[in-house]
mmCIF file of C-alpha atoms in Angstrom:
data_model
loop_
_atom_site.group_PDB
_atom_site.id
_atom_site.type_symbol
_atom_site.label_atom_id
_atom_site.label_comp_id
_atom_site.label_asym_id
_atom_site.label_seq_id
_atom_site.Cartn_x
_atom_site.Cartn_y
_atom_site.Cartn_z
ATOM 1 C CA MET E 201 -0.073 0.216 -0.008
ATOM 2 C CA ILE E 202 2.618 2.567 0.781
ATOM 3 C CA PHE E 203 4.368 1.837 -2.639
ATOM 4 C CA LYS E 204 1.491 2.784 -4.110
ATOM 5 C CA PHE E 205 0.526 5.677 -2.076
ATOM 6 C CA VAL E 206 3.986 7.112 -2.790
ATOM 7 C CA ILE E 207 3.845 6.902 -6.486
ATOM 8 C CA ILE E 208 0.160 8.245 -6.632
ATOM 9 C CA ALA E 209 1.623 11.043 -4.157
ATOM 10 C CA PHE E 210 4.479 11.708 -6.452
ATOM 11 C CA VAL E 211 2.847 11.907 -9.801
ATOM 12 C CA SER E 212 -0.084 14.008 -8.319
ATOM 13 C CA SER E 213 2.277 16.175 -6.701
ATOM 14 C CA VAL E 214 4.537 16.832 -9.966
ATOM 15 C CA ILE E 215 1.267 17.675 -11.645
ATOM 16 C CA ALA E 216 -0.002 19.884 -8.898
ATOM 17 C CA SER E 217 3.240 22.097 -8.918
ATOM 18 C CA MET E 218 2.608 22.409 -12.896
ATOM 19 C CA GLY E 219 -0.767 23.919 -11.924
ATOM 20 C CA ILE E 220 -2.669 21.499 -14.287
ATOM 21 C CA GLY E 221 -4.688 19.677 -11.715
ATOM 22 C CA GLY E 222 -2.805 17.418 -9.486
ATOM 23 C CA GLY E 223 -5.311 17.488 -6.501
ATOM 24 C CA SER E 224 -7.872 15.756 -8.570
ATOM 25 C CA ILE E 225 -5.548 13.119 -9.791
ATOM 26 C CA PHE E 226 -4.743 12.613 -6.208
ATOM 27 C CA ILE E 227 -8.299 12.344 -5.129
ATOM 28 C CA LEU E 228 -9.414 10.220 -8.077
ATOM 29 C CA LEU E 229 -6.281 7.649 -8.174
ATOM 30 C CA SER E 230 -6.637 7.549 -4.136
ATOM 31 C CA SER E 231 -10.276 6.555 -4.289
ATOM 32 C CA LEU E 232 -10.052 4.054 -7.079
ATOM 33 C CA PHE E 233 -7.163 2.027 -5.403
ATOM 34 C CA ASN E 234 -9.077 2.475 -1.913
ATOM 35 C CA LEU E 235 -6.074 3.737 -0.125
ATOM 36 C CA PHE E 236 -8.257 5.610 2.410
ATOM 37 C CA PRO E 237 -11.671 6.769 3.320
ATOM 38 C CA TYR E 238 -12.599 9.791 1.653
ATOM 39 C CA LYS E 239 -12.213 12.426 4.410
ATOM 40 C CA GLU E 240 -8.455 11.282 4.973
ATOM 41 C CA VAL E 241 -7.811 11.565 1.254
ATOM 42 C CA LYS E 242 -9.190 15.003 1.116
ATOM 43 C CA PHE E 243 -6.950 15.814 3.937
ATOM 44 C CA TYR E 244 -3.652 14.323 2.459
ATOM 45 C CA ASN E 245 -4.863 16.093 -0.665
ATOM 46 C CA LEU E 246 -4.864 19.376 0.714
ATOM 47 C CA PHE E 247 -1.724 18.818 3.070
ATOM 48 C CA MET E 248 0.151 17.539 -0.437
ATOM 49 C CA PHE E 249 -1.408 20.987 -2.138
ATOM 50 C CA ILE E 250 -0.079 23.446 0.818
ATOM 51 C CA ILE E 251 3.363 21.990 0.701
ATOM 52 C CA THR E 252 3.724 21.659 -3.143
ATOM 53 C CA GLY E 253 2.461 24.961 -3.775
ATOM 54 C CA PHE E 254 4.547 26.619 -1.202
ATOM 55 C CA ILE E 255 7.666 25.126 -2.302
ATOM 56 C CA ALA E 256 6.404 25.384 -6.139
ATOM 57 C CA THR E 257 6.057 29.343 -5.422
ATOM 58 C CA ILE E 258 9.531 29.720 -4.012
ATOM 59 C CA PHE E 259 10.781 28.223 -7.184
ATOM 60 C CA ASN E 260 8.321 30.203 -9.658
ATOM 61 C CA ILE E 261 9.288 33.693 -7.578
ATOM 62 C CA LYS E 262 13.079 32.574 -8.254
ATOM 63 C CA ASN E 263 12.413 31.956 -11.829
ATOM 64 C CA LYS E 264 10.473 35.427 -12.037
ATOM 65 C CA LYS E 265 7.242 33.579 -13.380
ATOM 66 C CA VAL E 266 5.339 35.302 -10.112
ATOM 67 C CA ASN E 267 5.372 37.994 -7.822
ATOM 68 C CA LEU E 268 4.422 38.256 -4.234
ATOM 69 C CA LYS E 269 2.198 41.673 -4.930
ATOM 70 C CA GLU E 270 0.240 39.666 -7.844
ATOM 71 C CA ILE E 271 -0.180 36.595 -5.396
ATOM 72 C CA ILE E 272 -1.808 38.705 -2.545
ATOM 73 C CA LYS E 273 -3.885 40.798 -4.850
ATOM 74 C CA ILE E 274 -5.918 37.334 -5.998
ATOM 75 C CA VAL E 275 -5.284 35.478 -2.840
ATOM 76 C CA LEU E 276 -7.415 37.503 -0.532
ATOM 77 C CA PRO E 277 -10.852 37.324 -2.593
ATOM 78 C CA VAL E 278 -10.038 33.605 -3.120
ATOM 79 C CA ILE E 279 -9.842 33.002 0.813
ATOM 80 C CA PHE E 280 -12.794 35.006 1.557
ATOM 81 C CA GLY E 281 -14.490 33.344 -1.278
ATOM 82 C CA SER E 282 -13.775 30.112 0.114
ATOM 83 C CA MET E 283 -15.104 31.082 3.358
ATOM 84 C CA PHE E 284 -18.023 32.193 1.837
ATOM 85 C CA GLY E 285 -18.404 28.579 -0.151
ATOM 86 C CA ILE E 286 -17.869 26.617 3.003
ATOM 87 C CA PHE E 287 -20.662 28.559 4.583
ATOM 88 C CA LEU E 288 -23.368 28.048 1.645
ATOM 89 C CA LEU E 289 -22.551 24.397 1.862
ATOM 90 C CA LYS E 290 -24.665 24.547 4.813
ATOM 91 C CA PHE E 291 -27.945 25.793 3.063
ATOM 92 C CA ILE E 292 -27.321 24.449 -0.303
ATOM 93 C CA ASP E 293 -27.704 21.014 -1.968
ATOM 94 C CA ASP E 294 -24.501 20.900 -4.022
ATOM 95 C CA ASN E 295 -25.299 18.022 -6.144
ATOM 96 C CA ILE E 296 -26.973 19.924 -9.066
ATOM 97 C CA LEU E 297 -24.185 22.758 -8.619
ATOM 98 C CA ARG E 298 -21.320 20.093 -9.100
ATOM 99 C CA SER E 299 -23.257 18.656 -12.222
ATOM 100 C CA ILE E 300 -23.030 22.426 -13.792
ATOM 101 C CA PHE E 301 -19.535 23.067 -12.430
ATOM 102 C CA TYR E 302 -18.359 19.660 -13.960
ATOM 103 C CA ILE E 303 -19.866 20.648 -17.271
ATOM 104 C CA ILE E 304 -18.278 24.215 -17.118
ATOM 105 C CA ILE E 305 -14.955 22.723 -16.392
ATOM 106 C CA MET E 306 -15.546 20.315 -19.259
ATOM 107 C CA PHE E 307 -16.135 23.041 -21.870
ATOM 108 C CA PHE E 308 -12.859 24.822 -20.388
ATOM 109 C CA GLY E 309 -10.946 21.364 -20.961
ATOM 110 C CA ILE E 310 -12.156 21.081 -24.604
ATOM 111 C CA TYR E 311 -11.586 24.712 -25.179
ATOM 112 C CA GLU E 312 -7.923 24.308 -24.110
ATOM 113 C CA ILE E 313 -7.490 21.091 -26.266
ATOM 114 C CA ILE E 314 -8.734 22.618 -29.732
ATOM 115 C CA SER E 315 -7.012 26.105 -28.903
ATOM 116 C CA SER E 316 -3.490 24.396 -28.504
ATOM 117 C CA LEU E 317 -4.245 21.867 -31.438
ATOM 118 C CA ILE E 318 -4.891 25.099 -33.462
ATOM 119 C CA LYS E 319 -1.772 26.650 -32.219
ATOM 120 C CA ILE E 320 0.675 23.541 -32.641
ATOM 121 C CA LYS E 321 -0.557 23.078 -36.131
ATOM 122 C CA ASN E 322 0.072 27.204 -36.936
ATOM 123 C CA ALA E 323 3.578 26.657 -35.616
ATOM 124 C CA LYS E 324 4.207 23.792 -37.585
ATOM 125 C CA ASP E 325 2.543 25.570 -40.903
ATOM 126 C CA ASN E 326 4.879 28.532 -39.910
ATOM 127 C CA LYS E 327 7.909 26.300 -39.918
ATOM 128 C CA LYS E 328 7.257 24.629 -43.242
ATOM 129 C CA ARG E 329 6.580 28.008 -44.576
ATOM 130 C CA LYS E 330 9.852 29.213 -43.276
ATOM 131 C CA GLU E 331 12.035 26.303 -44.591
ATOM 132 C CA ALA E 332 10.294 26.367 -47.829
ATOM 133 C CA LEU E 333 11.293 30.089 -48.204
ATOM 134 C CA LEU E 334 15.005 29.050 -47.287
ATOM 135 C CA MET Z 128 -13.189 42.321 -12.650
ATOM 136 C CA ILE Z 129 -10.038 40.546 -11.282
ATOM 137 C CA TYR Z 130 -11.604 40.431 -7.902
ATOM 138 C CA VAL Z 131 -14.849 39.169 -8.504
ATOM 139 C CA VAL Z 132 -13.578 36.210 -10.510
ATOM 140 C CA SER Z 133 -10.979 35.519 -7.245
ATOM 141 C CA PHE Z 134 -14.004 35.599 -5.238
ATOM 142 C CA LEU Z 135 -16.333 33.355 -7.402
ATOM 143 C CA VAL Z 136 -12.745 30.920 -7.838
ATOM 144 C CA GLY Z 137 -12.825 30.786 -4.177
ATOM 145 C CA ILE Z 138 -16.583 30.245 -3.252
ATOM 146 C CA LEU Z 139 -15.770 27.294 -6.188
ATOM 147 C CA ASN Z 140 -13.016 26.082 -4.076
ATOM 148 C CA GLY Z 141 -15.221 26.289 -0.841
ATOM 149 C CA LEU Z 142 -17.792 24.325 -2.364
ATOM 150 C CA PHE Z 143 -16.233 21.691 -4.694
ATOM 151 C CA ALA Z 144 -12.511 21.340 -3.005
ATOM 152 C CA SER Z 145 -10.955 20.543 -6.076
ATOM 153 C CA GLY Z 146 -11.440 22.184 -9.894
ATOM 154 C CA ALA Z 147 -11.612 25.819 -8.982
ATOM 155 C CA GLY Z 148 -8.069 26.410 -9.773
ATOM 156 C CA GLN Z 149 -8.818 25.651 -13.961
ATOM 157 C CA PHE Z 150 -11.694 28.542 -13.638
ATOM 158 C CA LEU Z 151 -8.662 30.622 -12.481
ATOM 159 C CA VAL Z 152 -6.322 29.787 -15.173
ATOM 160 C CA PHE Z 153 -8.771 29.912 -17.793
ATOM 161 C CA TYR Z 154 -9.948 33.063 -17.073
ATOM 162 C CA LEU Z 155 -6.074 34.208 -16.621
ATOM 163 C CA ILE Z 156 -5.054 32.881 -20.241
ATOM 164 C CA TYR Z 157 -8.102 32.983 -22.509
ATOM 165 C CA ILE Z 158 -9.522 36.047 -20.929
ATOM 166 C CA LEU Z 159 -6.842 38.194 -19.484
ATOM 167 C CA LYS Z 160 -4.244 36.964 -22.097
ATOM 168 C CA THR Z 161 -1.648 36.291 -19.101
ATOM 169 C CA GLU Z 162 1.339 34.328 -20.093
ATOM 170 C CA THR Z 163 0.374 30.378 -19.833
ATOM 171 C CA HIS Z 164 3.456 29.667 -17.339
ATOM 172 C CA LYS Z 165 2.707 32.950 -15.135
ATOM 173 C CA ALA Z 166 -0.936 31.933 -14.911
ATOM 174 C CA ARG Z 167 -0.762 28.504 -14.071
ATOM 175 C CA ALA Z 168 2.197 29.719 -11.375
ATOM 176 C CA LEU Z 169 -0.072 32.235 -9.905
ATOM 177 C CA SER Z 170 -3.073 29.624 -9.674
ATOM 178 C CA VAL Z 171 -0.755 27.225 -7.691
ATOM 179 C CA SER Z 172 0.408 29.846 -5.359
ATOM 180 C CA VAL Z 173 -3.181 31.227 -4.849
ATOM 181 C CA LEU Z 174 -4.948 27.929 -4.395
ATOM 182 C CA SER Z 175 -2.410 26.537 -1.900
ATOM 183 C CA ILE Z 176 -2.765 29.509 0.248
ATOM 184 C CA SER Z 177 -6.403 29.284 0.334
ATOM 185 C CA SER Z 178 -6.119 25.362 0.802
ATOM 186 C CA ILE Z 179 -4.581 26.560 4.527
ATOM 187 C CA ILE Z 180 -8.201 27.649 5.186
ATOM 188 C CA SER Z 181 -9.863 24.489 3.795
ATOM 189 C CA ILE Z 182 -7.471 22.479 6.011
ATOM 190 C CA ILE Z 183 -8.870 24.245 9.103
ATOM 191 C CA GLY Z 184 -12.010 22.673 8.828
ATOM 192 C CA TYR Z 185 -10.274 19.139 9.572
ATOM 193 C CA LYS Z 186 -8.639 20.684 12.817
ATOM 194 C CA ASN Z 187 -10.777 18.016 14.622
ATOM 195 C CA TYR Z 188 -10.100 15.458 12.388
ATOM 196 C CA THR Z 189 -7.688 12.724 14.117
ATOM 197 C CA ASN Z 190 -7.570 10.004 11.892
ATOM 198 C CA VAL Z 191 -4.534 10.882 10.385
ATOM 199 C CA ASN Z 192 -1.626 8.671 10.072
ATOM 200 C CA TYR Z 193 1.920 10.984 10.722
ATOM 201 C CA LEU Z 194 4.013 8.877 8.397
ATOM 202 C CA TYR Z 195 1.927 9.184 5.652
ATOM 203 C CA LEU Z 196 2.225 12.998 6.033
ATOM 204 C CA LEU Z 197 5.961 13.152 6.620
ATOM 205 C CA ILE Z 198 6.013 10.705 3.304
ATOM 206 C CA ILE Z 199 4.068 13.446 1.571
ATOM 207 C CA PHE Z 200 6.147 16.333 3.225
ATOM 208 C CA PHE Z 201 9.418 14.850 1.214
ATOM 209 C CA ILE Z 202 7.632 13.922 -1.953
ATOM 210 C CA ALA Z 203 5.893 17.563 -2.384
ATOM 211 C CA ILE Z 204 9.505 19.107 -1.880
ATOM 212 C CA ILE Z 205 11.314 16.709 -4.483
ATOM 213 C CA SER Z 206 8.325 16.818 -7.125
ATOM 214 C CA SER Z 207 7.257 20.217 -6.907
ATOM 215 C CA TYR Z 208 11.122 21.082 -7.804
ATOM 216 C CA LEU Z 209 10.627 18.562 -10.591
ATOM 217 C CA GLY Z 210 7.288 20.015 -11.887
ATOM 218 C CA THR Z 211 8.371 23.488 -11.674
ATOM 219 C CA LYS Z 212 11.728 22.557 -14.156
ATOM 220 C CA ILE Z 213 9.254 20.305 -16.490
ATOM 221 C CA MET Z 214 6.986 23.314 -16.869
ATOM 222 C CA LYS Z 215 9.942 25.874 -17.476
ATOM 223 C CA ASN Z 216 10.999 23.528 -20.526
ATOM 224 C CA LEU Z 217 7.696 23.002 -21.905
ATOM 225 C CA ARG Z 218 5.875 25.004 -24.622
ATOM 226 C CA ALA Z 219 2.477 26.816 -23.309
ATOM 227 C CA GLU Z 220 0.531 24.988 -25.898
ATOM 228 C CA ILE Z 221 2.081 21.764 -24.972
ATOM 229 C CA ILE Z 222 1.138 22.376 -21.098
ATOM 230 C CA ASN Z 223 -2.595 23.623 -21.988
ATOM 231 C CA LEU Z 224 -3.174 20.657 -24.344
ATOM 232 C CA ILE Z 225 -1.733 17.995 -21.393
ATOM 233 C CA SER Z 226 -4.076 20.222 -18.992
ATOM 234 C CA GLY Z 227 -7.099 19.955 -21.391
ATOM 235 C CA ILE Z 228 -7.167 16.264 -21.928
ATOM 236 C CA LEU Z 229 -6.690 15.960 -18.119
ATOM 237 C CA ILE Z 230 -9.319 18.121 -17.451
ATOM 238 C CA VAL Z 231 -11.757 16.320 -19.949
ATOM 239 C CA SER Z 232 -10.727 12.751 -18.688
ATOM 240 C CA LEU Z 233 -11.056 13.556 -14.976
ATOM 241 C CA THR Z 234 -14.493 14.844 -15.459
ATOM 242 C CA ILE Z 235 -15.978 12.178 -17.810
ATOM 243 C CA ILE Z 236 -14.185 9.779 -15.047
ATOM 244 C CA ARG Z 237 -15.926 11.862 -12.067
ATOM 245 C CA PHE Z 238 -19.336 11.901 -13.874
ATOM 246 C CA PHE Z 239 -19.191 7.703 -13.734
ATOM 247 C CA LEU Z 240 -17.763 7.499 -10.558
ATOM 248 C CA GLY Z 241 -19.501 10.240 -8.553
ATOM 249 C CA GLY Z 242 -17.647 12.771 -6.363
#
């Protein structure tokens, strides 16, 4: 079990530090392999994301990808929103909202795939055109 | 507008625990036209800080194995270094393509498994 846990944590943490959905992968794989009860999985996921995010932030500041001013500008509304979201959970059934949210996220994913493929194709065409001119 | 979107991302994070980061990343990259590497780095930083708020909700949760926490701690240090190195060397459209494929596959699996 420890071996599976280490592999899942490692893969998820690498993906999480790249900002492409590592938290979701950790929850999904840990649940699929039945490693822990769901609440425990969510706790380990949060812990992993805090450490990963903290270390990744240090490297990203060093690499000049982000600066503290930008982080603070966004983090405060996100924190207030999170507290409001947790408060809302007491009053609303999140099952319907969850389905809508997943449909929107799915749209984002499809949009990302299509726009990336178009950019990759355009880059290839430009390269071919340059080679033809030479 | 960024404050409104960030507040909305926070609400989604509070409600669903995961996936809200993709909302923020999409807004930064495709609406604000922020450079991909920067947008994703910003999202990781912001959501990891807001996760501290979420973990407070587990303050009375005692069923935690400290060995696993220690393992996660060391893995997270190594893999976040590796992840930022990989991201730095990947082209923006490749990162967005991988992200899109992961989002779509994970969402489909979630629909079938629930949760």
